[in-house]
Amino acid sequence: MELKQPATVTLAEVAEAAGVGESTVSRVLRNHGSFSGKTRERVMAAVERLGYVPNRIAGTLASTGSRLVAFVIPSLSNIVFPDVLRGASAVLEENRYQAVFSVTDYDPGKEEALVAAMLAWRPAAVMLAGYEHSDGTVKMLRASGCRVVELLDLDGDALDIAVGFSNRAAGRESAAFLLKRGYRRIGYVGHDLNRDTRAGKRFSSFCETLDARGAPLVAREILVGASSVENGRLGLERLLARTADLDAVYFSNDDMALGGYFHCLAEGIAIPSKLAIFGYNGLDIGRAIPQPLSTVRTPRVATGEIAAKLVVANAPSQAVDLGFELIEGATA
């Protein structure tokens, strides 16, 4: 027996059930234009009774301006990008924009495919992390006619709008902080620097600063795959197995640094007298451990908020530097 697909409820059917015109139903559902409270009640009762689902893409293509904002982000495995989304979503919802997102896993080819898919919906804006994209992605974004917002980096040339901070400056200040505290035998534990280009920028400027001060990086451990607490623990274990006399370790981010911290606790390595630990991002959990993490705190929620406000206001092309804060903590 062949099963029939259920028929889609139309706007016209809602209008007939509510005893109003289709344009009135449309105004009520968009919460825009004039209609009475009683009319709204009749329309919403009909929507609920019939199970009507508005065709958002049809509405977008038929209108003069899209209300869709597409986020193409590298990861959801740590709090960084959810924080950005949280900041942006509050502003977008307040202004009746709809946010959608997809995840690239730091893969430029996947980012290109996802950008193509998102652009097919004719969004008002596309928000991406960083400046480094494939040639195909850049070509599509330039030709799209929508706003482009690049987030969490200012070390490069923006396609349109950029909101964030300098990762190179964060790397330099992290190195200067450790050197000022007297550390000279410094190592590094990180994740895939070819994919996470922002971490790569921090690492290169960190090493350049150490070289310039006569204390070059002693050893490094780069793990394949995404950053995580477990990879941080494993990375520090491997690093110390090869180079036991380090006095400080710089981690690519707080997730990795927390893993290193837990390894030290398990092995009885005194922090910071025996080994100093320094992270990046300023996650809340880093402030909650027995010795608050020494790190750089980044304005992730504010990045999302300001990016969304610029899109809503249709602001001119610009780069907004929100800076960052070096947190001395207790692990370095």
GROMACS .gro file of N, CA, C and O in nm, residues 59-181:
model
  492
   59GLY      N    1   0.908   3.362   0.207
   59GLY     CA    2   0.891   3.499   0.254
   59GLY      C    3   1.015   3.582   0.234
   59GLY      O    4   1.010   3.699   0.199
   60THR      N    5   1.130   3.521   0.253
   60THR     CA    6   1.255   3.592   0.235
   60THR      C    7   1.274   3.634   0.090
   60THR      O    8   1.309   3.747   0.058
   61LEU      N    9   1.251   3.541  -0.004
   61LEU     CA   10   1.273   3.570  -0.145
   61LEU      C   11   1.171   3.669  -0.198
   61LEU      O   12   1.199   3.743  -0.292
   62ALA      N   13   1.055   3.670  -0.139
   62ALA     CA   14   0.951   3.760  -0.188
   62ALA      C   15   0.963   3.900  -0.130
   62ALA      O   16   0.902   3.993  -0.178
   63SER      N   17   1.040   3.917  -0.025
   63SER     CA   18   1.049   4.046   0.042
   63SER      C   19   1.166   4.126  -0.012
   63SER      O   20   1.251   4.077  -0.085
   64THR      N   21   1.172   4.252   0.025
   64THR     CA   22   1.280   4.339  -0.021
   64THR      C   23   1.407   4.319   0.059
   64THR      O   24   1.513   4.361   0.015
   65GLY      N   25   1.400   4.258   0.174
   65GLY     CA   26   1.519   4.238   0.255
   65GLY      C   27   1.511   4.110   0.334
   65GLY      O   28   1.412   4.084   0.401
   66SER      N   29   1.616   4.029   0.327
   66SER     CA   30   1.617   3.903   0.399
   66SER      C   31   1.631   3.927   0.549
   66SER      O   32   1.694   4.023   0.592
   67ARG      N   33   1.573   3.840   0.628
   67ARG     CA   34   1.586   3.846   0.775
   67ARG      C   35   1.670   3.729   0.825
   67ARG      O   36   1.671   3.699   0.944
   68LEU      N   37   1.742   3.664   0.736
   68LEU     CA   38   1.820   3.546   0.772
   68LEU      C   39   1.967   3.585   0.786
   68LEU      O   40   2.022   3.653   0.700
   69VAL      N   41   2.031   3.542   0.894
   69VAL     CA   42   2.175   3.563   0.913
   69VAL      C   43   2.240   3.426   0.932
   69VAL      O   44   2.202   3.350   1.022
   70ALA      N   45   2.334   3.394   0.845
   70ALA     CA   46   2.398   3.262   0.845
   70ALA      C   47   2.533   3.268   0.916
   70ALA      O   48   2.615   3.354   0.886
   71PHE      N   49   2.554   3.175   1.010
   71PHE     CA   50   2.682   3.161   1.078
   71PHE      C   51   2.750   3.034   1.028
   71PHE      O   52   2.690   2.926   1.031
   72VAL      N   53   2.873   3.045   0.982
   72VAL     CA   54   2.952   2.929   0.941
   72VAL      C   55   3.073   2.926   1.035
   72VAL      O   56   3.168   3.001   1.019
   73ILE      N   57   3.066   2.839   1.135
   73ILE     CA   58   3.166   2.842   1.243
   73ILE      C   59   3.248   2.713   1.245
   73ILE      O   60   3.203   2.609   1.197
   74PRO      N   61   3.369   2.718   1.301
   74PRO     CA   62   3.457   2.601   1.297
   74PRO      C   63   3.419   2.488   1.390
   74PRO      O   64   3.447   2.372   1.361
   75SER      N   65   3.360   2.520   1.507
   75SER     CA   66   3.346   2.416   1.609
   75SER      C   67   3.239   2.452   1.710
   75SER      O   68   3.210   2.570   1.733
   76LEU      N   69   3.183   2.348   1.772
   76LEU     CA   70   3.097   2.365   1.891
   76LEU      C   71   3.153   2.288   2.009
   76LEU      O   72   3.085   2.271   2.110
   77SER      N   73   3.278   2.241   1.997
   77SER     CA   74   3.335   2.153   2.100
   77SER      C   75   3.386   2.229   2.221
   77SER      O   76   3.414   2.168   2.323
   78ASN      N   77   3.402   2.361   2.211
   78ASN     CA   78   3.431   2.439   2.330
   78ASN      C   79   3.337   2.559   2.332
   78ASN      O   80   3.259   2.581   2.240
   79ILE      N   81   3.346   2.641   2.434
   79ILE     CA   82   3.246   2.743   2.459
   79ILE      C   83   3.265   2.867   2.374
   79ILE      O   84   3.178   2.955   2.368
   80VAL      N   85   3.378   2.879   2.303
   80VAL     CA   86   3.411   3.002   2.232
   80VAL      C   87   3.302   3.041   2.133
   80VAL      O   88   3.247   3.152   2.137
   81PHE      N   89   3.271   2.953   2.040
   81PHE     CA   90   3.175   2.988   1.935
   81PHE      C   91   3.031   2.992   1.986
   81PHE      O   92   2.954   3.079   1.943
   82PRO      N   93   2.990   2.904   2.078
   82PRO     CA   94   2.857   2.924   2.139
   82PRO      C   95   2.844   3.059   2.208
   82PRO      O   96   2.736   3.119   2.206
   83ASP      N   97   2.952   3.110   2.268
   83ASP     CA   98   2.946   3.243   2.329
   83ASP      C   99   2.921   3.351   2.224
   83ASP      O  100   2.842   3.443   2.245
   84VAL      N  101   2.989   3.340   2.111
   84VAL     CA  102   2.968   3.435   2.002
   84VAL      C  103   2.823   3.429   1.954
   84VAL      O  104   2.756   3.531   1.935
   85LEU      N  105   2.772   3.307   1.935
   85LEU     CA  106   2.634   3.289   1.890
   85LEU      C  107   2.535   3.345   1.992
   85LEU      O  108   2.434   3.404   1.954
   86ARG      N  109   2.565   3.325   2.119
   86ARG     CA  110   2.476   3.376   2.223
   86ARG      C  111   2.465   3.528   2.217
   86ARG      O  112   2.357   3.585   2.228
   87GLY      N  113   2.581   3.593   2.200
   87GLY     CA  114   2.579   3.738   2.192
   87GLY      C  115   2.505   3.788   2.070
   87GLY      O  116   2.427   3.883   2.077
   88ALA      N  117   2.527   3.724   1.956
   88ALA     CA  118   2.462   3.767   1.832
   88ALA      C  119   2.313   3.738   1.834
   88ALA      O  120   2.232   3.820   1.789
   89SER      N  121   2.274   3.622   1.885
   89SER     CA  122   2.134   3.580   1.880
   89SER      C  123   2.043   3.675   1.954
   89SER      O  124   1.931   3.704   1.910
   90ALA      N  125   2.090   3.726   2.069
   90ALA     CA  126   2.006   3.818   2.147
   90ALA      C  127   1.972   3.942   2.066
   90ALA      O  128   1.857   3.989   2.067
   91VAL      N  129   2.070   3.996   1.995
   91VAL     CA  130   2.047   4.116   1.914
   91VAL      C  131   1.959   4.084   1.793
   91VAL      O  132   1.866   4.159   1.760
   92LEU      N  133   1.987   3.973   1.728
   92LEU     CA  134   1.912   3.937   1.608
   92LEU      C  135   1.765   3.910   1.640
   92LEU      O  136   1.675   3.955   1.568
   93GLU      N  137   1.739   3.837   1.748
   93GLU     CA  138   1.601   3.807   1.785
   93GLU      C  139   1.524   3.934   1.818
   93GLU      O  140   1.408   3.949   1.781
   94GLU      N  141   1.590   4.026   1.887
   94GLU     CA  142   1.527   4.153   1.923
   94GLU      C  143   1.485   4.230   1.799
   94GLU      O  144   1.387   4.305   1.802
   95ASN      N  145   1.559   4.212   1.690
   95ASN     CA  146   1.531   4.285   1.566
   95ASN      C  147   1.463   4.198   1.460
   95ASN      O  148   1.461   4.232   1.342
   96ARG      N  149   1.408   4.084   1.504
   96ARG     CA  150   1.330   3.994   1.419
   96ARG      C  151   1.411   3.936   1.303
   96ARG      O  152   1.361   3.919   1.193
   97TYR      N  153   1.539   3.910   1.328
   97TYR     CA  154   1.621   3.834   1.234
   97TYR      C  155   1.628   3.690   1.281
   97TYR      O  156   1.617   3.661   1.401
   98GLN      N  157   1.649   3.600   1.188
   98GLN     CA  158   1.658   3.457   1.219
   98GLN      C  159   1.801   3.410   1.195
   98GLN      O  160   1.855   3.427   1.087
   99ALA      N  161   1.863   3.352   1.298
   99ALA     CA  162   1.999   3.301   1.285
   99ALA      C  163   1.998   3.151   1.255
   99ALA      O  164   1.919   3.075   1.312
  100VAL      N  165   2.082   3.109   1.162
  100VAL     CA  166   2.105   2.967   1.135
  100VAL      C  167   2.256   2.945   1.134
  100VAL      O  168   2.332   3.037   1.104
  101PHE      N  169   2.300   2.824   1.170
  101PHE     CA  170   2.445   2.803   1.173
  101PHE      C  171   2.481   2.665   1.123
  101PHE      O  172   2.400   2.572   1.124
  102SER      N  173   2.605   2.653   1.079
  102SER     CA  174   2.662   2.525   1.037
  102SER      C  175   2.806   2.520   1.085
  102SER      O  176   2.867   2.623   1.117
  103VAL      N  177   2.862   2.399   1.092
  103VAL     CA  178   2.993   2.378   1.154
  103VAL      C  179   3.089   2.316   1.053
  103VAL      O  180   3.058   2.215   0.989
  104THR      N  181   3.208   2.376   1.040
  104THR     CA  182   3.305   2.333   0.938
  104THR      C  183   3.408   2.234   0.987
  104THR      O  184   3.481   2.176   0.907
  105ASP      N  185   3.424   2.219   1.120
  105ASP     CA  186   3.531   2.135   1.176
  105ASP      C  187   3.669   2.181   1.127
  105ASP      O  188   3.759   2.101   1.105
  106TYR      N  189   3.685   2.311   1.110
  106TYR     CA  190   3.812   2.373   1.067
  106TYR      C  191   3.857   2.324   0.929
  106TYR      O  192   3.975   2.329   0.898
  107ASP      N  193   3.765   2.280   0.847
  107ASP     CA  194   3.797   2.228   0.714
  107ASP      C  195   3.760   2.335   0.610
  107ASP      O  196   3.642   2.363   0.589
  108PRO      N  197   3.860   2.395   0.539
  108PRO     CA  198   3.830   2.500   0.441
  108PRO      C  199   3.738   2.452   0.329
  108PRO      O  200   3.653   2.528   0.280
  109GLY      N  201   3.754   2.326   0.286
  109GLY     CA  202   3.667   2.272   0.182
  109GLY      C  203   3.524   2.261   0.229
  109GLY      O  204   3.429   2.292   0.155
  110LYS      N  205   3.506   2.218   0.353
  110LYS     CA  206   3.372   2.208   0.410
  110LYS      C  207   3.313   2.346   0.429
  110LYS      O  208   3.192   2.367   0.407
  111GLU      N  209   3.396   2.442   0.470
  111GLU     CA  210   3.348   2.580   0.483
  111GLU      C  211   3.295   2.631   0.350
  111GLU      O  212   3.189   2.693   0.343
  112GLU      N  213   3.368   2.604   0.241
  112GLU     CA  214   3.325   2.649   0.108
  112GLU      C  215   3.190   2.589   0.071
  112GLU      O  216   3.101   2.660   0.021
  113ALA      N  217   3.173   2.460   0.096
  113ALA     CA  218   3.046   2.394   0.063
  113ALA      C  219   2.932   2.450   0.147
  113ALA      O  220   2.820   2.470   0.097
  114LEU      N  221   2.958   2.477   0.274
  114LEU     CA  222   2.853   2.528   0.362
  114LEU      C  223   2.818   2.672   0.328
  114LEU      O  224   2.700   2.712   0.336
  115VAL      N  225   2.917   2.752   0.291
  115VAL     CA  226   2.888   2.889   0.250
  115VAL      C  227   2.800   2.888   0.125
  115VAL      O  228   2.703   2.964   0.115
  116ALA      N  229   2.831   2.800   0.030
  116ALA     CA  230   2.748   2.789  -0.091
  116ALA      C  231   2.604   2.753  -0.054
  116ALA      O  232   2.508   2.809  -0.109
  117ALA      N  233   2.588   2.658   0.038
  117ALA     CA  234   2.453   2.616   0.080
  117ALA      C  235   2.380   2.730   0.148
  117ALA      O  236   2.260   2.753   0.125
  118MET      N  237   2.450   2.804   0.234
  118MET     CA  238   2.386   2.915   0.305
  118MET      C  239   2.348   3.028   0.210
  118MET      O  240   2.241   3.088   0.222
  119LEU      N  241   2.435   3.058   0.114
  119LEU     CA  242   2.406   3.167   0.021
  119LEU      C  243   2.284   3.137  -0.067
  119LEU      O  244   2.219   3.229  -0.115
  120ALA      N  245   2.254   3.009  -0.086
  120ALA     CA  246   2.135   2.973  -0.164
  120ALA      C  247   2.007   3.023  -0.097
  120ALA      O  248   1.903   3.037  -0.164
  121TRP      N  249   2.013   3.050   0.033
  121TRP     CA  250   1.897   3.102   0.105
  121TRP      C  251   1.890   3.254   0.099
  121TRP      O  252   1.801   3.314   0.158
  122ARG      N  253   1.983   3.317   0.030
  122ARG     CA  254   1.987   3.463   0.016
  122ARG      C  255   1.983   3.534   0.152
  122ARG      O  256   1.894   3.615   0.179
  123PRO      N  257   2.081   3.506   0.239
  123PRO     CA  258   2.078   3.568   0.372
  123PRO      C  259   2.112   3.716   0.368
  123PRO      O  260   2.171   3.766   0.271
  124ALA      N  261   2.074   3.786   0.474
  124ALA     CA  262   2.113   3.927   0.487
  124ALA      C  263   2.262   3.937   0.513
  124ALA      O  264   2.327   4.035   0.472
  125ALA      N  265   2.319   3.838   0.583
  125ALA     CA  266   2.461   3.841   0.615
  125ALA      C  267   2.512   3.699   0.638
  125ALA      O  268   2.437   3.609   0.675
  126VAL      N  269   2.641   3.682   0.614
  126VAL     CA  270   2.711   3.559   0.649
  126VAL      C  271   2.822   3.595   0.747
  126VAL      O  272   2.900   3.687   0.721
  127MET      N  273   2.827   3.525   0.859
  127MET     CA  274   2.931   3.548   0.959
  127MET      C  275   3.022   3.426   0.965
  127MET      O  276   2.973   3.313   0.975
  128LEU      N  277   3.153   3.451   0.959
  128LEU     CA  278   3.252   3.343   0.960
  128LEU      C  279   3.361   3.376   1.060
  128LEU      O  280   3.378   3.491   1.100
  129ALA      N  281   3.440   3.276   1.096
  129ALA     CA  282   3.553   3.296   1.187
  129ALA      C  283   3.679   3.325   1.106
  129ALA      O  284   3.712   3.252   1.013
  130GLY      N  285   3.748   3.433   1.143
  130GLY     CA  286   3.878   3.461   1.085
  130GLY      C  287   3.875   3.511   0.942
  130GLY      O  288   3.769   3.531   0.881
  131TYR      N  289   3.996   3.532   0.889
  131TYR     CA  290   4.014   3.587   0.755
  131TYR      C  291   4.052   3.483   0.651
  131TYR      O  292   4.048   3.510   0.531
  132GLU      N  293   4.095   3.367   0.694
  132GLU     CA  294   4.150   3.269   0.601
  132GLU      C  295   4.040   3.179   0.545
  132GLU      O  296   3.983   3.098   0.617
  133HIS      N  297   4.010   3.195   0.416
  133HIS     CA  298   3.908   3.116   0.348
  133HIS      C  299   3.963   3.071   0.214
  133HIS      O  300   4.059   3.129   0.162
  134SER      N  301   3.902   2.969   0.156
  134SER     CA  302   3.944   2.924   0.024
  134SER      C  303   3.912   3.031  -0.081
  134SER      O  304   3.827   3.118  -0.059
  135ASP      N  305   3.979   3.024  -0.195
  135ASP     CA  306   3.952   3.118  -0.304
  135ASP      C  307   3.806   3.110  -0.347
  135ASP      O  308   3.744   3.212  -0.378
  136GLY      N  309   3.752   2.988  -0.349
  136GLY     CA  310   3.613   2.970  -0.389
  136GLY      C  311   3.517   3.037  -0.292
  136GLY      O  312   3.418   3.099  -0.333
  137THR      N  313   3.546   3.026  -0.162
  137THR     CA  314   3.462   3.090  -0.062
  137THR      C  315   3.464   3.242  -0.078
  137THR      O  316   3.360   3.308  -0.076
  138VAL      N  317   3.584   3.297  -0.095
  138VAL     CA  318   3.597   3.443  -0.109
  138VAL      C  319   3.523   3.491  -0.234
  138VAL      O  320   3.451   3.592  -0.230
  139LYS      N  321   3.537   3.418  -0.342
  139LYS     CA  322   3.470   3.457  -0.467
  139LYS      C  323   3.318   3.458  -0.450
  139LYS      O  324   3.250   3.551  -0.494
  140MET      N  325   3.264   3.354  -0.385
  140MET     CA  326   3.120   3.348  -0.363
  140MET      C  327   3.072   3.462  -0.274
  140MET      O  328   2.969   3.524  -0.301
  141LEU      N  329   3.146   3.489  -0.167
  141LEU     CA  330   3.105   3.593  -0.075
  141LEU      C  331   3.107   3.731  -0.141
  141LEU      O  332   3.018   3.813  -0.120
  142ARG      N  333   3.211   3.755  -0.221
  142ARG     CA  334   3.220   3.885  -0.289
  142ARG      C  335   3.107   3.904  -0.389
  142ARG      O  336   3.058   4.016  -0.410
  143ALA      N  337   3.063   3.795  -0.451
  143ALA     CA  338   2.959   3.804  -0.554
  143ALA      C  339   2.818   3.795  -0.497
  143ALA      O  340   2.721   3.815  -0.570
  144SER      N  341   2.805   3.767  -0.369
  144SER     CA  342   2.674   3.735  -0.312
  144SER      C  343   2.583   3.856  -0.295
  144SER      O  344   2.461   3.844  -0.298
  145GLY      N  345   2.642   3.972  -0.273
  145GLY     CA  346   2.561   4.090  -0.247
  145GLY      C  347   2.514   4.103  -0.103
  145GLY      O  348   2.447   4.200  -0.069
  146CYS      N  349   2.546   4.005  -0.018
  146CYS     CA  350   2.507   4.013   0.123
  146CYS      C  351   2.624   4.065   0.206
  146CYS      O  352   2.738   4.069   0.161
  147ARG      N  353   2.594   4.104   0.329
  147ARG     CA  354   2.700   4.149   0.418
  147ARG      C  355   2.783   4.030   0.463
  147ARG      O  356   2.731   3.920   0.486
  148VAL      N  357   2.912   4.053   0.481
  148VAL     CA  358   3.004   3.950   0.527
  148VAL      C  359   3.072   4.001   0.653
  148VAL      O  360   3.128   4.111   0.654
  149VAL      N  361   3.066   3.922   0.759
  149VAL     CA  362   3.127   3.959   0.886
  149VAL      C  363   3.226   3.851   0.926
  149VAL      O  364   3.189   3.734   0.941
  150GLU      N  365   3.353   3.891   0.943
  150GLU     CA  366   3.457   3.797   0.988
  150GLU      C  367   3.487   3.825   1.135
  150GLU      O  368   3.507   3.940   1.174
  151LEU      N  369   3.489   3.719   1.214
  151LEU     CA  370   3.488   3.730   1.359
  151LEU      C  371   3.617   3.680   1.423
  151LEU      O  372   3.684   3.591   1.370
  152LEU      N  373   3.651   3.739   1.538
  152LEU     CA  374   3.755   3.689   1.628
  152LEU      C  375   3.897   3.702   1.575
  152LEU      O  376   3.987   3.635   1.622
  153ASP      N  377   3.918   3.791   1.479
  153ASP     CA  378   4.054   3.812   1.427
  153ASP      C  379   4.059   3.948   1.360
  153ASP      O  380   3.962   3.992   1.299
  154LEU      N  381   4.175   4.015   1.371
  154LEU     CA  382   4.196   4.141   1.301
  154LEU      C  383   4.330   4.142   1.228
  154LEU      O  384   4.373   4.248   1.181
  155ASP      N  385   4.393   4.028   1.217
  155ASP     CA  386   4.524   4.019   1.153
  155ASP      C  387   4.507   3.980   1.006
  155ASP      O  388   4.528   3.865   0.966
  156GLY      N  389   4.466   4.077   0.925
  156GLY     CA  390   4.443   4.051   0.784
  156GLY      C  391   4.353   4.157   0.725
  156GLY      O  392   4.326   4.261   0.788
  157ASP      N  393   4.309   4.135   0.603
  157ASP     CA  394   4.221   4.230   0.533
  157ASP      C  395   4.080   4.176   0.528
  157ASP      O  396   4.055   4.067   0.475
  158ALA      N  397   3.988   4.252   0.581
  158ALA     CA  398   3.849   4.209   0.588
  158ALA      C  399   3.780   4.219   0.452
  158ALA      O  400   3.808   4.310   0.374
  159LEU      N  401   3.690   4.126   0.424
  159LEU     CA  402   3.608   4.133   0.304
  159LEU      C  403   3.505   4.245   0.314
  159LEU      O  404   3.468   4.306   0.215
  160ASP      N  405   3.456   4.269   0.436
  160ASP     CA  406   3.351   4.370   0.456
  160ASP      C  407   3.361   4.424   0.598
  160ASP      O  408   3.425   4.526   0.623
  161ILE      N  409   3.304   4.353   0.693
  161ILE     CA  410   3.309   4.392   0.834
  161ILE      C  411   3.391   4.289   0.911
  161ILE      O  412   3.379   4.169   0.886
  162ALA      N  413   3.472   4.336   1.004
  162ALA     CA  414   3.546   4.246   1.093
  162ALA      C  415   3.526   4.294   1.236
  162ALA      O  416   3.528   4.414   1.264
  163VAL      N  417   3.504   4.199   1.327
  163VAL     CA  418   3.487   4.231   1.468
  163VAL      C  419   3.570   4.132   1.549
  163VAL      O  420   3.553   4.010   1.535
  164GLY      N  421   3.660   4.183   1.631
  164GLY     CA  422   3.742   4.091   1.711
  164GLY      C  423   3.861   4.159   1.772
  164GLY      O  424   3.850   4.268   1.831
  165PHE      N  425   3.979   4.101   1.753
  165PHE     CA  426   4.101   4.145   1.820
  165PHE      C  427   4.217   4.081   1.748
  165PHE      O  428   4.200   3.991   1.665
  166SER      N  429   4.337   4.127   1.780
  166SER     CA  430   4.456   4.075   1.715
  166SER      C  431   4.507   3.950   1.787
  166SER      O  432   4.548   3.957   1.903
  167ASN      N  433   4.507   3.838   1.718
  167ASN     CA  434   4.563   3.716   1.775
  167ASN      C  435   4.715   3.726   1.786
  167ASN      O  436   4.776   3.671   1.878
  168ARG      N  437   4.777   3.795   1.690
  168ARG     CA  438   4.922   3.813   1.697
  168ARG      C  439   4.961   3.893   1.821
  168ARG      O  440   5.059   3.861   1.889
  169ALA      N  441   4.885   3.996   1.852
  169ALA     CA  442   4.913   4.074   1.972
  169ALA      C  443   4.894   3.990   2.098
  169ALA      O  444   4.971   4.002   2.194
  170ALA      N  445   4.793   3.902   2.097
  170ALA     CA  446   4.771   3.815   2.213
  170ALA      C  447   4.890   3.722   2.234
  170ALA      O  448   4.933   3.698   2.347
  171GLY      N  449   4.946   3.667   2.125
  171GLY     CA  450   5.064   3.582   2.136
  171GLY      C  451   5.183   3.659   2.188
  171GLY      O  452   5.258   3.609   2.275
  172ARG      N  453   5.204   3.780   2.139
  172ARG     CA  454   5.317   3.861   2.186
  172ARG      C  455   5.305   3.893   2.334
  172ARG      O  456   5.404   3.880   2.409
  173GLU      N  457   5.186   3.935   2.377
  173GLU     CA  458   5.170   3.973   2.518
  173GLU      C  459   5.180   3.852   2.610
  173GLU      O  460   5.228   3.865   2.724
  174SER      N  461   5.136   3.737   2.564
  174SER     CA  462   5.150   3.615   2.646
  174SER      C  463   5.297   3.583   2.668
  174SER      O  464   5.339   3.549   2.780
  175ALA      N  465   5.377   3.590   2.561
  175ALA     CA  466   5.521   3.564   2.573
  175ALA      C  467   5.588   3.666   2.664
  175ALA      O  468   5.669   3.631   2.750
  176ALA      N  469   5.553   3.794   2.645
  176ALA     CA  470   5.614   3.899   2.727
  176ALA      C  471   5.582   3.880   2.874
  176ALA      O  472   5.666   3.904   2.962
  177PHE      N  473   5.459   3.836   2.902
  177PHE     CA  474   5.419   3.813   3.042
  177PHE      C  475   5.504   3.704   3.106
  177PHE      O  476   5.555   3.719   3.218
  178LEU      N  477   5.519   3.590   3.036
  178LEU     CA  478   5.597   3.480   3.092
  178LEU      C  479   5.743   3.519   3.109
  178LEU      O  480   5.806   3.484   3.211
  179LEU      N  481   5.799   3.592   3.014
  179LEU     CA  482   5.938   3.635   3.026
  179LEU      C  483   5.955   3.733   3.143
  179LEU      O  484   6.055   3.726   3.217
  180LYS      N  485   5.860   3.821   3.161
  180LYS     CA  486   5.866   3.917   3.271
  180LYS      C  487   5.863   3.846   3.405
  180LYS      O  488   5.924   3.892   3.503
  181ARG      N  489   5.793   3.733   3.411
  181ARG     CA  490   5.787   3.656   3.536
  181ARG      C  491   5.913   3.573   3.559
  181ARG      O  492   5.921   3.501   3.659
   0.00000   0.00000   0.00000
